[in-house]
mmCIF file with all atom_site columns, C-alpha atoms in Angstrom:
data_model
loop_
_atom_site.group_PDB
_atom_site.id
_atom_site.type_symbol
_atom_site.label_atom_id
_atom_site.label_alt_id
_atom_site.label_comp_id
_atom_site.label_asym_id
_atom_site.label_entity_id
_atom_site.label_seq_id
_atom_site.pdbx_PDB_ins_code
_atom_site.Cartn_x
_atom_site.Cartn_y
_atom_site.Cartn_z
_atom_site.occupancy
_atom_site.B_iso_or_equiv
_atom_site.pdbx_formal_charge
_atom_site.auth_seq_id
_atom_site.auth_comp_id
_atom_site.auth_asym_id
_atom_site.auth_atom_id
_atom_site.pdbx_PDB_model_num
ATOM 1   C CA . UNK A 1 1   ? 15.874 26.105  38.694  1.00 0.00 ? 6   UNK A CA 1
ATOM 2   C CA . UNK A 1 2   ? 16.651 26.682  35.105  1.00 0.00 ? 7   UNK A CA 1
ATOM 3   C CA . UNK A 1 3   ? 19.774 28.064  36.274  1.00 0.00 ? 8   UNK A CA 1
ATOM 4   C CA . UNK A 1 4   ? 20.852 25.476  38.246  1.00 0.00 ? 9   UNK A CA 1
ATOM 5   C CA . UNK A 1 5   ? 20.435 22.849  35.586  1.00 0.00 ? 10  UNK A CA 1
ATOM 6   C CA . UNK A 1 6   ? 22.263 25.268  33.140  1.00 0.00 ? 11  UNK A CA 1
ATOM 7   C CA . UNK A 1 7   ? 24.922 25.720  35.521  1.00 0.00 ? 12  UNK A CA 1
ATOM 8   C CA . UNK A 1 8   ? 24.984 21.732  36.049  1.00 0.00 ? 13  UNK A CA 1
ATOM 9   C CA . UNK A 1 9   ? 25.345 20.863  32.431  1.00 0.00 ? 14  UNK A CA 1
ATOM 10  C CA . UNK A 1 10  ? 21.254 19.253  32.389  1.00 0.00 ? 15  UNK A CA 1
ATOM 11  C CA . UNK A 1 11  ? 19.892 19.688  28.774  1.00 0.00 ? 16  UNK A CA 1
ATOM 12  C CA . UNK A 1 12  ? 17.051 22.209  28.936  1.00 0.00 ? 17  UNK A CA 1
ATOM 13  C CA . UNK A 1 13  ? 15.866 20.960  25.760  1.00 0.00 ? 18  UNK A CA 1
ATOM 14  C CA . UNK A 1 14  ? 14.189 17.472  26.515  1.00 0.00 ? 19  UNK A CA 1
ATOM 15  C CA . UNK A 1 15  ? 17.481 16.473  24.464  1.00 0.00 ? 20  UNK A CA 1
ATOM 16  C CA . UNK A 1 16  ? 19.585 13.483  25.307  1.00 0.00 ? 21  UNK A CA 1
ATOM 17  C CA . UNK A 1 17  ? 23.038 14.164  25.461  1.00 0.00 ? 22  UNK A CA 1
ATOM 18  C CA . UNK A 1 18  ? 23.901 12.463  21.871  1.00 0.00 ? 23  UNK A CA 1
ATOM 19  C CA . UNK A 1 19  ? 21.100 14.363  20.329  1.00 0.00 ? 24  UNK A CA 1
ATOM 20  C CA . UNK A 1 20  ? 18.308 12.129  21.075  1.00 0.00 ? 25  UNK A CA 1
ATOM 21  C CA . UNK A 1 21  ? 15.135 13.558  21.790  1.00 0.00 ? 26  UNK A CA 1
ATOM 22  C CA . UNK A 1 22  ? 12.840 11.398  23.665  1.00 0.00 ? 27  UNK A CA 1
ATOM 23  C CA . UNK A 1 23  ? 9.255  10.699  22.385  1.00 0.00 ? 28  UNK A CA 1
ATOM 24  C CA . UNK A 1 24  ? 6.182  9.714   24.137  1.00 0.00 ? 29  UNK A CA 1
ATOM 25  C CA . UNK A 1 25  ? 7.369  5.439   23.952  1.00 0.00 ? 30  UNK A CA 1
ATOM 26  C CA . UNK A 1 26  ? 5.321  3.392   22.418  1.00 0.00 ? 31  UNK A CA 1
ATOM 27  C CA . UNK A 1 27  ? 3.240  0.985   24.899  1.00 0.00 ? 32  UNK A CA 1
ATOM 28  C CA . UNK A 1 28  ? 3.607  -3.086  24.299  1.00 0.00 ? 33  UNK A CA 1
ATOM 29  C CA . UNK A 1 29  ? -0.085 -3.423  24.008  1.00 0.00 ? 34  UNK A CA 1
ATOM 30  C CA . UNK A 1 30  ? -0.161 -0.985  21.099  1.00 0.00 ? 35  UNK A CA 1
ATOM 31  C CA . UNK A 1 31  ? 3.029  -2.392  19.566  1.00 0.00 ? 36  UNK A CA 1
ATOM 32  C CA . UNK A 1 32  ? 1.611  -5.296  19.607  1.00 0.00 ? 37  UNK A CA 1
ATOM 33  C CA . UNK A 1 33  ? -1.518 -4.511  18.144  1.00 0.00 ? 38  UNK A CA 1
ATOM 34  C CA . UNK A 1 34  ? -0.342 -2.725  15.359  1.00 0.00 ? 39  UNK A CA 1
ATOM 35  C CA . UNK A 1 35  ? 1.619  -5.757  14.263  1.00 0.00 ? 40  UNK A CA 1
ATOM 36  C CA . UNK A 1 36  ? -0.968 -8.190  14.421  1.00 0.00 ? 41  UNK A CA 1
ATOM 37  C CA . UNK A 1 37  ? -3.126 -6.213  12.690  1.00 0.00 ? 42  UNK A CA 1
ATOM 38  C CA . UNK A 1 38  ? -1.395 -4.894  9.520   1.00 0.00 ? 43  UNK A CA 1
ATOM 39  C CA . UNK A 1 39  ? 0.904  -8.014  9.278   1.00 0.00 ? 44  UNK A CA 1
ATOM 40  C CA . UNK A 1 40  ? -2.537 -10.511 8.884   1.00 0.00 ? 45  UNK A CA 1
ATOM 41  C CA . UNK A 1 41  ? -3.872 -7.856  6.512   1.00 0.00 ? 46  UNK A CA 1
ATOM 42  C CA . UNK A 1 42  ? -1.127 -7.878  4.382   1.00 0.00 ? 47  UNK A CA 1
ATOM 43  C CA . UNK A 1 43  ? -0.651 -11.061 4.321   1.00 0.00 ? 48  UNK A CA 1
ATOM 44  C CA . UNK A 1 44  ? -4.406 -12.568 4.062   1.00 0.00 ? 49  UNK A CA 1
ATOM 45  C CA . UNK A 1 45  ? -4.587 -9.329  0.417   1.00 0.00 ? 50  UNK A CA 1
ATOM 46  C CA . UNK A 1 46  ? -1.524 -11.172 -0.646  1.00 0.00 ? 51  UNK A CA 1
ATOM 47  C CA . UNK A 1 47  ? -2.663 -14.433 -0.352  1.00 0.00 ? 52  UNK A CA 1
ATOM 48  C CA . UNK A 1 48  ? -6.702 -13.765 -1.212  1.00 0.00 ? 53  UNK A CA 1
ATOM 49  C CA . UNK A 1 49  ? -5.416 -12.096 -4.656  1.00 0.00 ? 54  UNK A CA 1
ATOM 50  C CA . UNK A 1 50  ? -2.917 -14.891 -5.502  1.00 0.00 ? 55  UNK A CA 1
ATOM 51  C CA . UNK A 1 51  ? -5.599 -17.125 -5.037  1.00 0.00 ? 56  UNK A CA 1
ATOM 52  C CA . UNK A 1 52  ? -7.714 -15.675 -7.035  1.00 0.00 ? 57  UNK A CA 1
ATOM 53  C CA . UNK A 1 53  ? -5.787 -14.707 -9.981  1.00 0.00 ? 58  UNK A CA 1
ATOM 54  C CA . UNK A 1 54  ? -4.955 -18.168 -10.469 1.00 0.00 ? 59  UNK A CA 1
ATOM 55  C CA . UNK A 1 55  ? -8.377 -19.683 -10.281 1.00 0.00 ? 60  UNK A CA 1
ATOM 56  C CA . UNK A 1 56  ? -9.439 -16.351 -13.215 1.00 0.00 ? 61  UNK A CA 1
ATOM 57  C CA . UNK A 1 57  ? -6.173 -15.990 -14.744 1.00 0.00 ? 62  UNK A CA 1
ATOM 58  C CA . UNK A 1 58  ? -3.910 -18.648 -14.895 1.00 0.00 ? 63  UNK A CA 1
ATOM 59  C CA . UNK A 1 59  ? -3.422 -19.928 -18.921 1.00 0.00 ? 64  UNK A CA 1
ATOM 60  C CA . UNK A 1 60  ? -5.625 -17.279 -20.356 1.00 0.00 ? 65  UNK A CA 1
ATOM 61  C CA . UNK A 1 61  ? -4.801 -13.738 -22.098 1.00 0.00 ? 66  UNK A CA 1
ATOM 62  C CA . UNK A 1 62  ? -4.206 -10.501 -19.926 1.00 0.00 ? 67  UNK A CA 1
ATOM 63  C CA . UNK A 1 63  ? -6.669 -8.803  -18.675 1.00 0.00 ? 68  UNK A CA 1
ATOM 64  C CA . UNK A 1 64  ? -6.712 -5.111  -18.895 1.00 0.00 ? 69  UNK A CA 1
ATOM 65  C CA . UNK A 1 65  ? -7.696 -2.932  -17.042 1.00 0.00 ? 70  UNK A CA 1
ATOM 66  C CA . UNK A 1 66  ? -6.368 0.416   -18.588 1.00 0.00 ? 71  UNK A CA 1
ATOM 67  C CA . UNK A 1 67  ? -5.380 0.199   -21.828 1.00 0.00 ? 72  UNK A CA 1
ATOM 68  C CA . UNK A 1 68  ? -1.245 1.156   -21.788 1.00 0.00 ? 73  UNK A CA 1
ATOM 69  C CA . UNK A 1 69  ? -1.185 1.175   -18.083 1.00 0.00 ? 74  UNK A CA 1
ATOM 70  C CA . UNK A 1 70  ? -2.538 -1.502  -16.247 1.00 0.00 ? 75  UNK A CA 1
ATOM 71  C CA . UNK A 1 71  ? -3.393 -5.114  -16.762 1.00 0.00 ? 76  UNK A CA 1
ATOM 72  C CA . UNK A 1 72  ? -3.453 -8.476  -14.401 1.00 0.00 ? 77  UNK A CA 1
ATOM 73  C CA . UNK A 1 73  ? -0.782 -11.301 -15.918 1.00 0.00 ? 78  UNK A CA 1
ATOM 74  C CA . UNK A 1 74  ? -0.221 -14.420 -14.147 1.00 0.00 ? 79  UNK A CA 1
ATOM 75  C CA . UNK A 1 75  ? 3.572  -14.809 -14.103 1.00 0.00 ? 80  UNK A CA 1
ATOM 76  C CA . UNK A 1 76  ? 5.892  -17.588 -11.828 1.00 0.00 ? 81  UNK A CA 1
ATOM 77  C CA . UNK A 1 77  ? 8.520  -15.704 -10.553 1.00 0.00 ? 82  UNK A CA 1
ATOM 78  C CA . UNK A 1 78  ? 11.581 -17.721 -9.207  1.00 0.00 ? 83  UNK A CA 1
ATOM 79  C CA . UNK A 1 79  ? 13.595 -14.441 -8.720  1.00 0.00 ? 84  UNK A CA 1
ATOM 80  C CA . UNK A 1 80  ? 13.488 -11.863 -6.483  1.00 0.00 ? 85  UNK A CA 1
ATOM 81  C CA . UNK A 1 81  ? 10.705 -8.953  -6.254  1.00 0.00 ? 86  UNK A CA 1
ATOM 82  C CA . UNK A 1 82  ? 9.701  -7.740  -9.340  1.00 0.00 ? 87  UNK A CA 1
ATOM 83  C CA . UNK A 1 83  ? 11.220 -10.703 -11.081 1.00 0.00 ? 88  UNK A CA 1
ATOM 84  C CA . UNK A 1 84  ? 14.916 -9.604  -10.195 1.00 0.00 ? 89  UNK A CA 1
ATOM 85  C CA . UNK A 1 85  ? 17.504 -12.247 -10.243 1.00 0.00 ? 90  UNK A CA 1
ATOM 86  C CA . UNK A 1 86  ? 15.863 -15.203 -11.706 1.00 0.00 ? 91  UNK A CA 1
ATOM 87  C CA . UNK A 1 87  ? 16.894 -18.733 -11.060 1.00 0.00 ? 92  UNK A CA 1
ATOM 88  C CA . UNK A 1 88  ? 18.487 -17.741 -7.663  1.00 0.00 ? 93  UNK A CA 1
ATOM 89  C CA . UNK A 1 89  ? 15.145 -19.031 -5.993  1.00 0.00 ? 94  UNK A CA 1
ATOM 90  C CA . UNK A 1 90  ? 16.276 -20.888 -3.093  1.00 0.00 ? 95  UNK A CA 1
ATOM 91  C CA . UNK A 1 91  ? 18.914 -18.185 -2.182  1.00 0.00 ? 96  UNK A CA 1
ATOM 92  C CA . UNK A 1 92  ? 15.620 -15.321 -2.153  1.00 0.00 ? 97  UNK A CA 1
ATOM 93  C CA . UNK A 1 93  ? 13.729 -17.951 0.210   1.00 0.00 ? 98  UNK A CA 1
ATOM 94  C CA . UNK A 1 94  ? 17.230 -18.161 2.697   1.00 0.00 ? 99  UNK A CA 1
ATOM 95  C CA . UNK A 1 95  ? 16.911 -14.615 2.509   1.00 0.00 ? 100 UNK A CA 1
ATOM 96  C CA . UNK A 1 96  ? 13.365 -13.914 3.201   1.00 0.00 ? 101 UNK A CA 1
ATOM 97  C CA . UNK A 1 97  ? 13.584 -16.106 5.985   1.00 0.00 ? 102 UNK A CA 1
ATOM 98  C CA . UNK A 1 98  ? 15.847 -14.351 7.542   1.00 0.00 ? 103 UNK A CA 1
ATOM 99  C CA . UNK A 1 99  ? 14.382 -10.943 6.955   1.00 0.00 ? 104 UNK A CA 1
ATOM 100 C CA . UNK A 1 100 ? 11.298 -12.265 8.779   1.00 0.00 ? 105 UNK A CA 1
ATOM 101 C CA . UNK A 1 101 ? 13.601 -13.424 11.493  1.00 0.00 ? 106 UNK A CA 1
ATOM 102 C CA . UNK A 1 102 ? 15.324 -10.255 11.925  1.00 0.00 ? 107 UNK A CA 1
ATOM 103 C CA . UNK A 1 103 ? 11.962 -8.299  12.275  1.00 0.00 ? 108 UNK A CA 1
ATOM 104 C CA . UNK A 1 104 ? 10.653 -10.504 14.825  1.00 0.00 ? 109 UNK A CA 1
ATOM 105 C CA . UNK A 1 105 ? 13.778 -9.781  17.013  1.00 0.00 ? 110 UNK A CA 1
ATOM 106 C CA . UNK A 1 106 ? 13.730 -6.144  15.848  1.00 0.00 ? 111 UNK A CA 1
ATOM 107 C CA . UNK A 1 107 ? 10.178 -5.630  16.908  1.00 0.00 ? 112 UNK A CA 1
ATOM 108 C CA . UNK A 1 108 ? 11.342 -6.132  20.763  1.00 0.00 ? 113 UNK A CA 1
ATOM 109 C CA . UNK A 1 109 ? 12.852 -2.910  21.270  1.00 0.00 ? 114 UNK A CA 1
ATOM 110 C CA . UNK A 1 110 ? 9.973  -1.487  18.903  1.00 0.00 ? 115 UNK A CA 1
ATOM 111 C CA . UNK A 1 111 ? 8.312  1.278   20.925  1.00 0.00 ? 116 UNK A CA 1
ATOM 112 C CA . UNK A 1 112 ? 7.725  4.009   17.457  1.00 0.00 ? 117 UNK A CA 1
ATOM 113 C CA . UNK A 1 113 ? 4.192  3.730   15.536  1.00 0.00 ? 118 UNK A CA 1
ATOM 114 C CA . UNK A 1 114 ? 5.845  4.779   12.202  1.00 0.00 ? 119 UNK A CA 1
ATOM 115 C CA . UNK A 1 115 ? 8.238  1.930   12.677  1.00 0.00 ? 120 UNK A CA 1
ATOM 116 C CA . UNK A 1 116 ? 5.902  -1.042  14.186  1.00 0.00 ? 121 UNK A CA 1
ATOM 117 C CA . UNK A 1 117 ? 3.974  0.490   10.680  1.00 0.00 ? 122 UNK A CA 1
ATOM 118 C CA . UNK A 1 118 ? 7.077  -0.031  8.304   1.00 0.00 ? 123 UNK A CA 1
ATOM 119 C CA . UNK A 1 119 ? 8.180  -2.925  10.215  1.00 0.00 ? 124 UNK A CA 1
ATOM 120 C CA . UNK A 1 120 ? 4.441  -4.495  9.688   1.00 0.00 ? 125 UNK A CA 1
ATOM 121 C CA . UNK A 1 121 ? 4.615  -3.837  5.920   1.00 0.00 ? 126 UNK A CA 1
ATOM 122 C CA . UNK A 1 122 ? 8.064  -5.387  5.208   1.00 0.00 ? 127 UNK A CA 1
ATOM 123 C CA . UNK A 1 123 ? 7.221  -8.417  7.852   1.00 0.00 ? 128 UNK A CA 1
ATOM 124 C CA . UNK A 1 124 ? 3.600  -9.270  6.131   1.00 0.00 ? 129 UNK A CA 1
ATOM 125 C CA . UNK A 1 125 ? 4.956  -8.946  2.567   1.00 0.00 ? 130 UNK A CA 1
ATOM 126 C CA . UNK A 1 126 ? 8.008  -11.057 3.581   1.00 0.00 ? 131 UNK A CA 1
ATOM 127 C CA . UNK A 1 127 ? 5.392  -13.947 4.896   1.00 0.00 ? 132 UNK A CA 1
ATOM 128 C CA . UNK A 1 128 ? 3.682  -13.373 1.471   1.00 0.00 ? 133 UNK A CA 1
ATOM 129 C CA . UNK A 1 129 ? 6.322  -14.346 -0.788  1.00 0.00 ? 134 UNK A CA 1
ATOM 130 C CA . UNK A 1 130 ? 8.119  -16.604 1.971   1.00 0.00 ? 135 UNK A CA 1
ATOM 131 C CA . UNK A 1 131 ? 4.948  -18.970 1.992   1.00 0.00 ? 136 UNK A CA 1
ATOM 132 C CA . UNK A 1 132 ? 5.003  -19.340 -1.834  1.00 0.00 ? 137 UNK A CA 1
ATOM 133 C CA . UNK A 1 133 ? 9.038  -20.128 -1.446  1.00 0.00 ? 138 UNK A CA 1
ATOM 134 C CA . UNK A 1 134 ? 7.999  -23.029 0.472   1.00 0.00 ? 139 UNK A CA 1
ATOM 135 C CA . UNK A 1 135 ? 4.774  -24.008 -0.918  1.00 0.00 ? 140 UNK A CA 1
ATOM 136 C CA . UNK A 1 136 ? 3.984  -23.686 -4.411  1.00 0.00 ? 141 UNK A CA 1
ATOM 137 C CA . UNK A 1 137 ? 5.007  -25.414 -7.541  1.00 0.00 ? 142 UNK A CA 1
ATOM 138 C CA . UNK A 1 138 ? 8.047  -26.895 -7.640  1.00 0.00 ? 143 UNK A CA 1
ATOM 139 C CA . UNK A 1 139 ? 8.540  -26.764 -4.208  1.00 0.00 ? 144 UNK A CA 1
ATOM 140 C CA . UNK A 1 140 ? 7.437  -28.601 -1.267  1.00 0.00 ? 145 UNK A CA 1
ATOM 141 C CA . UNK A 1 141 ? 7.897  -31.769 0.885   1.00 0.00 ? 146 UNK A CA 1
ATOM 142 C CA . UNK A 1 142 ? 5.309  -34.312 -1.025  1.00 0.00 ? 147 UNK A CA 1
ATOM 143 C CA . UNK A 1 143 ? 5.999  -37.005 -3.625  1.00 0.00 ? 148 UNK A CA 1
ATOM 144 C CA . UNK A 1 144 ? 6.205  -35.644 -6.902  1.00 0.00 ? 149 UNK A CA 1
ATOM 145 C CA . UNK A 1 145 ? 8.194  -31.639 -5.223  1.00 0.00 ? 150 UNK A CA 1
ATOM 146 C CA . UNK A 1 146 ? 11.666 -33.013 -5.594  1.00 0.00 ? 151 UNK A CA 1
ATOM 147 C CA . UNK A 1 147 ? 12.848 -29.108 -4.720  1.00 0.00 ? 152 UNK A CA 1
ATOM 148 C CA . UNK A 1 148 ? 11.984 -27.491 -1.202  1.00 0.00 ? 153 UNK A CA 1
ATOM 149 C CA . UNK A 1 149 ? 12.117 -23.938 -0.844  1.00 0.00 ? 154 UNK A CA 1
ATOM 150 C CA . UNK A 1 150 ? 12.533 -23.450 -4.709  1.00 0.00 ? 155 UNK A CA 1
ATOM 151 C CA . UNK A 1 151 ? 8.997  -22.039 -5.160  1.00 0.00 ? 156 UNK A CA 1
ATOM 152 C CA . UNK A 1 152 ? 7.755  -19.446 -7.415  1.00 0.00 ? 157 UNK A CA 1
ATOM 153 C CA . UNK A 1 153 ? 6.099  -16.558 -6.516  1.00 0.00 ? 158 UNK A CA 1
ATOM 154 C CA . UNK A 1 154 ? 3.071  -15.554 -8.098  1.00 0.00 ? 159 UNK A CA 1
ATOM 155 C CA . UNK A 1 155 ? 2.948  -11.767 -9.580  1.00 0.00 ? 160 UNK A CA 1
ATOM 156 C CA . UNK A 1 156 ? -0.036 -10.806 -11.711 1.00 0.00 ? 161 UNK A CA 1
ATOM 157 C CA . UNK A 1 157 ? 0.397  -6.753  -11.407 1.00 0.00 ? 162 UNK A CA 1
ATOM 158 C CA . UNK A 1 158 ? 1.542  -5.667  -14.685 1.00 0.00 ? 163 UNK A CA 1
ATOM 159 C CA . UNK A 1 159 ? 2.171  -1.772  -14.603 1.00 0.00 ? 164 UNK A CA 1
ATOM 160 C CA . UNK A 1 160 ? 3.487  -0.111  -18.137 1.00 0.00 ? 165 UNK A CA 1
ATOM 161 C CA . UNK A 1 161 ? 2.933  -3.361  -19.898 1.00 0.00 ? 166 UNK A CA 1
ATOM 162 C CA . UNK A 1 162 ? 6.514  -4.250  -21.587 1.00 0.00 ? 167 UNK A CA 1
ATOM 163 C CA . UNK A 1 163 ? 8.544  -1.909  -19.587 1.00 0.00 ? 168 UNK A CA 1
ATOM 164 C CA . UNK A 1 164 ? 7.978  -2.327  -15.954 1.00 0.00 ? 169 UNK A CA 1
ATOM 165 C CA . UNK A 1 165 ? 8.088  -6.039  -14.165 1.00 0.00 ? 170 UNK A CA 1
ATOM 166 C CA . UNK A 1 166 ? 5.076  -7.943  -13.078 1.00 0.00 ? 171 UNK A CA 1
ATOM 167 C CA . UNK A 1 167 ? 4.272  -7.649  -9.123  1.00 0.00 ? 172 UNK A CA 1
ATOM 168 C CA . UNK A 1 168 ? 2.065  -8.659  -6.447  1.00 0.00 ? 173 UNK A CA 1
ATOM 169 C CA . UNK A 1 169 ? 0.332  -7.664  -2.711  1.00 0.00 ? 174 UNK A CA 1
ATOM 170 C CA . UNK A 1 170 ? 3.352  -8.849  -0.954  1.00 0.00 ? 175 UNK A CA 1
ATOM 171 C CA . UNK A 1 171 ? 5.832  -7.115  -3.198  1.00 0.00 ? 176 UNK A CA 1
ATOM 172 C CA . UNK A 1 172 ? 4.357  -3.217  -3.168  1.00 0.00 ? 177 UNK A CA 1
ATOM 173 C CA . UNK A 1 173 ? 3.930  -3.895  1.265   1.00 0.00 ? 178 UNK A CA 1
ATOM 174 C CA . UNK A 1 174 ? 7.909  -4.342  1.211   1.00 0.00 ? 179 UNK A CA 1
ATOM 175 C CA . UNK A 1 175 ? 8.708  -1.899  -1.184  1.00 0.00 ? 180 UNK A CA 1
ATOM 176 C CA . UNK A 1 176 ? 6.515  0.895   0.545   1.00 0.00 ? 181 UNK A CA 1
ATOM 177 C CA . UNK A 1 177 ? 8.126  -0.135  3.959   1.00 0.00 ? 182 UNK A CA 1
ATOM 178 C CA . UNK A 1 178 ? 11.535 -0.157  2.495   1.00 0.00 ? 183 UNK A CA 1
ATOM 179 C CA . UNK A 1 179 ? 10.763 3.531   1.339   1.00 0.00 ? 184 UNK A CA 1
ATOM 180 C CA . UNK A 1 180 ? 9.476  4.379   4.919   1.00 0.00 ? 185 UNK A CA 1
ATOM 181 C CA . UNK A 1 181 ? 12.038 2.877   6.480   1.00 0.00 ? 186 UNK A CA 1
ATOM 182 C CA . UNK A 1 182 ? 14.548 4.879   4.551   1.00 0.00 ? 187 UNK A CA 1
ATOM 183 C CA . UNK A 1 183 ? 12.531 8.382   5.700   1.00 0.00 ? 188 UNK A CA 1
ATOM 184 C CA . UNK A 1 184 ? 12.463 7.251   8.859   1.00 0.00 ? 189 UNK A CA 1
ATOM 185 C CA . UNK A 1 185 ? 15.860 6.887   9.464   1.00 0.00 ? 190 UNK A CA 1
ATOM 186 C CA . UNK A 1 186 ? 16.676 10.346  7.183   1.00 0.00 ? 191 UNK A CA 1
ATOM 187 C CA . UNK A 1 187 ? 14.336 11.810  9.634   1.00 0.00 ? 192 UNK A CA 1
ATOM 188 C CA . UNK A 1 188 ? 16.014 10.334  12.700  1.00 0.00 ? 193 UNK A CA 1
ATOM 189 C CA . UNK A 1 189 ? 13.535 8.122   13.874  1.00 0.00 ? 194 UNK A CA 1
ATOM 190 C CA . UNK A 1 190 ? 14.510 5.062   15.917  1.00 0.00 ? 195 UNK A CA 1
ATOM 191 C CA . UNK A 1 191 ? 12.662 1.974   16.308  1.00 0.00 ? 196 UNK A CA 1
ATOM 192 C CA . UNK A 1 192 ? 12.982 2.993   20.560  1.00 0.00 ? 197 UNK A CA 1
ATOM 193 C CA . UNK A 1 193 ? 10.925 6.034   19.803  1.00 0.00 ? 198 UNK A CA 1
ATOM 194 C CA . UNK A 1 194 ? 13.527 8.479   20.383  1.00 0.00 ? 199 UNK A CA 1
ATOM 195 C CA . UNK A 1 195 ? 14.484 10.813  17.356  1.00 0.00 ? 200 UNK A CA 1
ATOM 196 C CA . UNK A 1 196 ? 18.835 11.855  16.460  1.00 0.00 ? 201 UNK A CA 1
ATOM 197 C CA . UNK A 1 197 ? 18.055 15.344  16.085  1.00 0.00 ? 202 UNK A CA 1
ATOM 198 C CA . UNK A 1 198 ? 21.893 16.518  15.457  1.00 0.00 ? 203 UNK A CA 1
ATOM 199 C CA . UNK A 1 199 ? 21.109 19.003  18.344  1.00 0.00 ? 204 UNK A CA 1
ATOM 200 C CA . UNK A 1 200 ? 23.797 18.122  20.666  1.00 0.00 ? 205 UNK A CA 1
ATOM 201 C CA . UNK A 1 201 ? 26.314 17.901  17.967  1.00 0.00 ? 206 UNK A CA 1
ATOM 202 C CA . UNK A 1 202 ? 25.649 21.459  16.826  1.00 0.00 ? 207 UNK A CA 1
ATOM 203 C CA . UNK A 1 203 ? 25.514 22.738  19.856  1.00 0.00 ? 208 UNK A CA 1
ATOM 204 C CA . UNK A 1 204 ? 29.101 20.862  21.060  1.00 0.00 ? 209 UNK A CA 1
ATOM 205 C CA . UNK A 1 205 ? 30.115 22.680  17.807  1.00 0.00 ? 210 UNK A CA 1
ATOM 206 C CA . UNK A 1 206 ? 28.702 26.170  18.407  1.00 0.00 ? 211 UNK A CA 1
ATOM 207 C CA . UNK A 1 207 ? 30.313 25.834  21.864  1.00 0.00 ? 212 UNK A CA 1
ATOM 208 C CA . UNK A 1 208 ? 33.664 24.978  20.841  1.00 0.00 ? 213 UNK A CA 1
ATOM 209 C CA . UNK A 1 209 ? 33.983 27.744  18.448  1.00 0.00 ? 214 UNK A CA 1
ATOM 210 C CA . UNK A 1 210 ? 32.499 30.418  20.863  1.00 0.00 ? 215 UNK A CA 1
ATOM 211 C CA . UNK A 1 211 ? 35.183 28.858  23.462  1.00 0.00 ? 216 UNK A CA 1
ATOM 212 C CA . UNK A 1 212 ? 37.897 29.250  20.181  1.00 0.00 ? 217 UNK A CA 1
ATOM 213 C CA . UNK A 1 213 ? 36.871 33.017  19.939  1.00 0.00 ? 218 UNK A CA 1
ATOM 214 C CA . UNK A 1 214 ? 37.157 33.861  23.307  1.00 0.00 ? 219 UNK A CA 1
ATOM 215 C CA . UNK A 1 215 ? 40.715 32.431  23.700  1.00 0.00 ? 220 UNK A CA 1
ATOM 216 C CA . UNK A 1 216 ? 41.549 34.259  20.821  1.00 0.00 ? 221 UNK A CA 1
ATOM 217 C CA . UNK A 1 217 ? 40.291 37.475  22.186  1.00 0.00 ? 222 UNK A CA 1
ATOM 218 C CA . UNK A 1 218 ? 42.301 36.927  25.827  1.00 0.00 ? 223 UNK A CA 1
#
């Protein structure tokens, strides 16, 4: 049998012809359940610690937690994460909204658990900072919030104190998925649950040179 499929060109290997190798897919049930659990968790830490920093926080002195390493500040951040790009607010809401739009539609071909994990972690820290876009001060749609989607986002992480910007929840979810997302795709991953191993590339390669020898040789 293994002969016959050698002699037919079938990869041996598991291996899709591009270099794809196919992985046990990811059922919708799970993929679903993966999502609506680490996207509500994310999103409910964000929200819980916001909350509460302001009620504790908000007006008073630092507090510190480790001296020279870590303290909580309430900050307003109308930038991006980590208080990048100030004053661009309503262009960082346009964006996040997409991002969460982009996800959603991603997340139908999603059939990888390391993905519907990254994909969780960027999508619940998106809805974080998204709902402070649109809700907090000086945004909104009631009297006295003459600018929608201009809110600030709250950050109250301080890390390094003077030398490293202030963060939140929703901030370290989309950075960690951002960093798995970029392993992922190093590694070869796909969000279908296959993996690009490089194997049929190599092997096109090794094939075509063993070919080039043995026409040299004739």
């Amino acid at each position: 049998m293994r002969g016959l499929q050698a002699a037919g060109g079938a990869p041996l290997t598991g291996e899709t012809e591009e270099g794809a190798a196919p992985a046990a897919p990811l059922p919708r049930r799970r993929r679903i359940a993966v999502l609506a659990t680490i996207v509500p968790i994310v999103y409910a830490l964000d929200l819980a610690t916001k909350t509460l920093v302001l009620r504790t926080l908000e007006g008073r002195e630092p507090f510190v937690v480790v001296p020279g390493l870590l303290q909580f500040r309430v900050i307003f951040n109308s930038g991006a994460a980590f208080s990048l790009g100030t004053g661009m607010t309503i262009v960082f809401t346009c964006v996040a909204a997409a991002v969460v739009v982009a996800i959603l539609r991603t997340a139908r071909n999603l059939r990888s658990l390391p993905w519907a994990i990254t994909l969780s972690l960027l999508l619940g820290g998106a809805l974080g900072n998204l709902t402070d876009r649109i809700f907090r001060s000086p945004s909104g749609f009631g009297p006295g919030r003459p600018s929608p989607l201009q809110g600030h986002v709250v950050d109250f992480i301080e890390t390094f104190p003077g030398h490293f910007p202030v963060w939140n929840i929703a901030d370290s979810a989309i950075v960690c998925g951002g960093v798995l997302a970029v392993i992922l795709a190093w590694r070869g991953y796909q969000i279908d649950g296959t993996r690009d191993t490089g194997a049929a590339k190599t092997t096109k390669t090794a094939t075509t040179t063993n070919e080039g020898k043995e026409n040299s040789d004739g």
